[in-house]
XYZ file of C-alpha atoms in Angstrom:
336
model
C -38.747 22.293 -44.601
C -39.153 23.431 -40.992
C -39.476 19.806 -39.926
C -36.304 18.867 -41.794
C -34.430 21.814 -40.301
C -35.683 20.948 -36.827
C -34.619 17.329 -37.245
C -31.208 18.431 -38.513
C -30.757 20.787 -35.545
C -31.784 18.055 -33.136
C -29.361 15.596 -34.721
C -26.575 18.159 -34.444
C -27.414 18.764 -30.797
C -27.476 15.054 -30.016
C -24.192 14.521 -31.854
C -22.645 17.297 -29.805
C -23.988 15.753 -26.608
C -22.476 12.374 -27.505
C -19.178 14.002 -28.418
C -19.099 15.824 -25.105
C -20.016 12.703 -23.134
C -16.349 11.820 -22.828
C -14.334 14.938 -23.486
C -11.485 13.562 -21.380
C -10.097 10.041 -21.208
C -8.285 9.389 -17.941
C -5.974 6.377 -18.068
C -5.350 4.908 -14.632
C -2.756 2.230 -13.899
C -3.085 0.035 -10.823
C -2.131 -3.460 -9.618
C -4.870 -5.514 -11.233
C -6.651 -8.462 -9.606
C -9.133 -8.109 -6.760
C -7.441 -4.887 -5.645
C -8.155 -3.064 -8.885
C -11.624 -4.611 -9.111
C -12.361 -3.081 -5.697
C -11.045 0.270 -6.898
C -13.205 0.083 -10.012
C -16.373 -0.574 -7.983
C -15.603 1.967 -5.264
C -13.794 4.727 -7.165
C -13.764 4.543 -10.943
C -17.371 3.713 -11.769
C -18.886 6.209 -9.280
C -16.512 8.899 -10.556
C -17.606 8.409 -14.154
C -21.257 8.431 -13.100
C -20.740 11.778 -11.398
C -18.489 13.161 -14.155
C -19.959 12.100 -17.530
C -17.408 14.230 -19.370
C -14.564 12.009 -18.123
C -14.043 8.394 -19.178
C -11.692 6.185 -17.169
C -9.641 3.595 -19.013
C -8.037 1.029 -16.732
C -4.493 -0.261 -17.068
C -3.002 -2.894 -14.753
C 0.699 -2.598 -15.522
C 1.611 -0.267 -12.668
C 5.371 0.105 -12.663
C 7.649 2.814 -11.344
C 10.162 2.028 -14.089
C 7.499 2.319 -16.777
C 6.339 5.669 -15.405
C 9.885 7.021 -15.389
C 10.520 5.837 -18.937
C 7.308 7.488 -20.194
C 8.232 10.821 -18.686
C 11.838 10.672 -19.878
C 10.797 9.919 -23.475
C 7.994 12.471 -23.438
C 5.410 9.807 -24.289
C 3.148 9.996 -21.234
C 0.183 7.667 -21.781
C -0.858 7.249 -18.135
C -2.590 9.984 -16.152
C -2.812 8.442 -12.698
C -0.769 5.601 -11.214
C -0.868 3.570 -8.005
C 2.555 3.058 -6.478
C 4.121 1.803 -3.267
C 6.053 3.395 -0.400
C 9.307 3.470 -2.337
C 8.118 6.008 -4.923
C 6.494 9.423 -5.002
C 9.026 11.005 -2.651
C 10.540 14.449 -3.036
C 13.549 12.762 -4.631
C 11.240 11.588 -7.441
C 10.122 15.118 -8.357
C 11.537 14.943 -11.895
C 8.958 12.306 -12.846
C 5.864 13.615 -11.088
C 3.386 16.450 -10.986
C 2.969 18.037 -7.548
C -0.407 17.274 -5.976
C -2.646 20.284 -6.479
C -3.979 20.946 -2.990
C -6.278 23.636 -4.309
C -8.229 20.713 -5.803
C -7.369 17.934 -3.347
C -8.381 18.659 0.247
C -5.184 18.052 2.205
C -6.848 18.486 5.600
C -8.866 15.266 5.290
C -5.934 12.832 5.412
C -4.479 10.901 8.327
C -0.875 11.556 9.353
C 1.651 10.845 6.624
C -0.948 10.273 3.901
C -0.526 13.517 1.942
C 2.850 14.410 0.455
C 4.121 16.850 -2.119
C 3.921 14.365 -4.984
C 1.670 11.600 -3.670
C -1.549 10.973 -1.772
C -2.414 7.736 0.008
C -5.034 5.633 -1.743
C -5.339 3.274 1.216
C -3.484 2.252 4.369
C -1.968 -1.226 4.404
C 0.476 -2.953 6.700
C 2.723 -5.903 7.494
C 1.422 -7.743 10.540
C 2.345 -10.603 12.827
C 0.117 -13.564 11.983
C 0.235 -16.858 13.860
C -1.294 -20.323 14.017
C -3.803 -20.112 16.872
C -4.125 -23.887 17.218
C -0.396 -24.284 17.728
C -0.064 -21.635 20.406
C -3.465 -21.806 22.071
C -4.025 -19.279 24.837
C -0.318 -18.416 24.990
C -0.293 -16.388 21.805
C 2.658 -14.264 20.630
C 2.307 -10.534 21.109
C 4.469 -8.167 19.153
C 7.894 -8.256 17.598
C 9.580 -9.213 20.884
C 7.675 -12.517 20.908
C 8.412 -13.048 17.223
C 12.072 -13.132 18.196
C 11.501 -15.245 21.328
C 12.075 -18.789 20.068
C 12.385 -20.203 23.574
C 8.866 -19.199 24.592
C 7.414 -19.523 21.083
C 9.296 -22.238 19.181
C 8.704 -22.915 15.513
C 9.474 -21.540 12.083
C 8.947 -17.887 11.244
C 8.105 -16.708 7.727
C 9.488 -13.352 6.566
C 9.519 -11.457 3.272
C 12.963 -11.798 1.661
C 13.326 -8.080 1.141
C 15.474 -5.673 3.151
C 12.861 -2.899 3.251
C 10.082 -5.282 4.299
C 10.077 -4.041 7.892
C 12.223 -6.881 9.218
C 15.035 -4.512 10.256
C 12.555 -2.347 12.143
C 11.009 -5.432 13.756
C 14.416 -6.723 14.835
C 15.332 -3.424 16.468
C 12.011 -2.998 18.270
C 12.334 -6.576 19.554
C 15.768 -5.559 20.828
C 14.345 -2.632 22.781
C 14.574 0.281 20.355
C 11.619 2.665 20.511
C 9.764 3.299 17.226
C 10.639 6.987 17.322
C 14.352 6.095 17.578
C 14.554 3.620 14.688
C 16.182 5.933 12.164
C 18.858 5.909 11.067
C 18.609 2.106 11.145
C 21.382 0.427 13.106
C 21.896 -2.274 10.494
C 24.456 -4.328 12.396
C 22.382 -4.331 15.581
C 19.351 -5.496 13.616
C 21.307 -8.283 11.934
C 22.747 -9.371 15.261
C 19.225 -9.855 16.583
C 18.207 -11.594 13.375
C 21.078 -14.009 13.987
C 19.173 -15.292 17.026
C 16.311 -16.596 14.849
C 18.113 -17.170 11.563
C 17.836 -20.962 11.750
C 14.078 -20.649 12.300
C 13.428 -18.309 9.376
C 11.576 -19.363 6.233
C 11.684 -16.740 3.503
C 8.764 -15.878 1.247
C 8.958 -13.901 -1.975
C 5.296 -13.603 -2.982
C 2.066 -12.955 -1.156
C 0.620 -16.327 -2.156
C 3.707 -18.065 -0.806
C 3.309 -16.344 2.562
C -0.291 -17.585 2.752
C 0.757 -21.114 1.902
C 3.464 -21.182 4.566
C 0.956 -20.186 7.233
C -2.001 -22.299 6.133
C 0.100 -25.443 5.651
C 1.656 -25.126 9.103
C 5.164 -24.899 7.681
C 5.485 -21.604 9.540
C 4.089 -21.162 13.048
C 4.042 -17.399 12.653
C 4.889 -14.866 9.994
C 5.296 -11.218 9.180
C 2.913 -10.868 6.234
C 0.795 -8.331 4.382
C -2.471 -7.835 6.216
C -4.572 -8.831 3.217
C -2.819 -12.186 3.073
C -3.278 -12.748 6.799
C -7.002 -12.039 6.513
C -7.265 -14.470 3.590
C -6.181 -17.411 5.772
C -8.138 -16.398 8.877
C -10.564 -19.274 8.325
C -7.663 -21.710 8.616
C -6.947 -20.865 12.230
C -4.628 -17.943 11.540
C -4.955 -14.905 13.778
C -3.423 -11.434 13.650
C -1.632 -9.719 16.513
C -1.624 -5.920 16.355
C 0.829 -5.209 19.185
C 3.317 -3.937 16.575
C 2.912 -3.638 12.815
C 4.827 -1.808 10.126
C 3.191 0.647 7.766
C 2.599 0.083 4.082
C 0.662 2.380 1.827
C -0.694 2.508 -1.688
C -0.288 5.966 -3.231
C -1.761 7.924 -6.115
C 0.825 9.751 -8.226
C 0.443 11.809 -11.407
C 3.132 11.384 -14.096
C 4.825 14.617 -15.128
C 3.596 15.808 -18.500
C 0.133 14.267 -18.462
C -2.311 16.175 -20.636
C -5.084 15.491 -18.129
C -3.573 16.855 -14.917
C -6.701 18.728 -13.855
C -8.912 15.662 -14.282
C -6.348 13.511 -12.459
C -6.370 15.828 -9.446
C -10.157 15.899 -9.495
C -10.179 12.096 -9.518
C -7.755 11.864 -6.592
C -9.947 14.127 -4.516
C -13.047 12.081 -5.388
C -11.366 8.713 -4.717
C -10.297 9.861 -1.251
C -13.662 11.182 -0.120
C -15.367 9.291 2.768
C -18.102 7.618 0.698
C -15.642 6.094 -1.757
C -13.129 5.097 0.902
C -15.824 3.420 3.000
C -17.088 1.557 -0.062
C -13.568 0.224 -0.690
C -13.532 -1.432 2.752
C -16.391 -3.686 1.614
C -13.954 -5.449 -0.667
C -10.432 -5.125 0.781
C -8.999 -5.219 4.328
C -7.164 -1.931 3.810
C -8.005 1.176 5.781
C -9.058 4.609 4.533
C -6.531 7.397 4.136
C -9.320 9.882 4.887
C -9.598 10.373 8.640
C -13.289 11.223 8.282
C -13.994 7.710 6.996
C -12.328 5.766 9.823
C -15.368 5.484 12.068
C -17.712 4.316 9.315
C -15.818 1.506 7.592
C -17.777 -1.518 6.433
C -18.395 -4.214 9.049
C -16.867 -6.972 6.887
C -13.244 -6.292 7.869
C -13.820 -4.087 10.903
C -11.146 -4.874 13.480
C -8.774 -6.225 10.837
C -8.087 -2.911 9.123
C -4.723 -1.249 9.767
C -6.551 1.986 10.515
C -8.321 0.260 13.413
C -4.884 0.018 15.056
C -3.091 3.266 14.232
C -1.916 3.609 17.832
C 0.449 0.627 17.417
C 1.633 1.451 13.895
C 5.387 1.569 13.340
C 5.879 4.178 10.635
C 8.593 3.211 8.185
C 10.710 6.060 6.895
C 10.457 5.817 3.109
C 12.884 8.708 2.574
C 15.554 6.941 4.629
C 15.051 3.716 2.708
C 15.151 5.545 -0.622
C 18.533 6.985 0.302
C 20.018 3.932 2.018
C 18.094 0.950 0.686
C 20.615 -0.198 -1.933
C 23.465 -0.221 0.572
C 21.395 -2.005 3.221
C 20.230 -4.583 0.705
C 23.822 -5.437 -0.190
C 24.580 -6.029 3.485
C 21.357 -8.042 3.843
C 22.255 -10.294 0.908
C 25.701 -10.791 2.386
C 24.145 -11.770 5.731
C 21.802 -14.262 4.041
C 24.792 -16.113 2.608
C 26.716 -16.286 5.876
């Protein structure tokens, strides 16, 4: 009888242990592909190993519209979402939980990486990439040279999107200092864009930007840094004289039942060890300033955080307020 009772007690204990092995399921939505694979290896799997009571379920349908709809209908199925510069601002408060800085260490982030409703997952950027074989030793340097078709002839590839950084690039090339960019002088920017309009080739996807550079159809381009690094073996080089900021952010949908676990995950994902591990797989820099000096050697020198001194910070709040109006003017200009 004692043996049976002991076995029953042990079975109950083991059952309880199994039940408690995943008390919380944290559903995280990101961008999929190699980016999310890198996050899984660097962030998600180590987090679960250190927190056996929390299971991460991955979703790859990250969408600002989907997040808003979930919150508005009261059916919040995502706990943590990766978003871009356009979302997670104070104006988006109705859809988001404030970051709990009693859990997340705010002091560890680089400038601009920690907001009221979002925390930077990684630091990205749009850079000037060029065909080294075409230009040789006389390589373009900065936005001014991007707009100098006399000294640097050839096609230029640019993202067909008003808030891509092209307005900022046009103004800096025209002599505006980065600290004086906002509010954007739209007409001045378009006037400078007029000077290279016939040389512009527009891209609408990252793969298209790569193809334009690698095929030689574009002599230079303003492209996402990850795409520029991908074609480095094909004679493409990056100039860091000027580059515009881009950032991936963690946000927590309002109404999640797992807010505490989500905040705990954000803090873990942005610790030095995890951020350094991420740089083994992606050419994006850490948002944690304590990780900057110890990034993996694979992409060292090609990370945006290796060049913070030349970063042109885009004002996401300004674009959130003015983007629709500027885009209408941009579309009008494209048709002229």
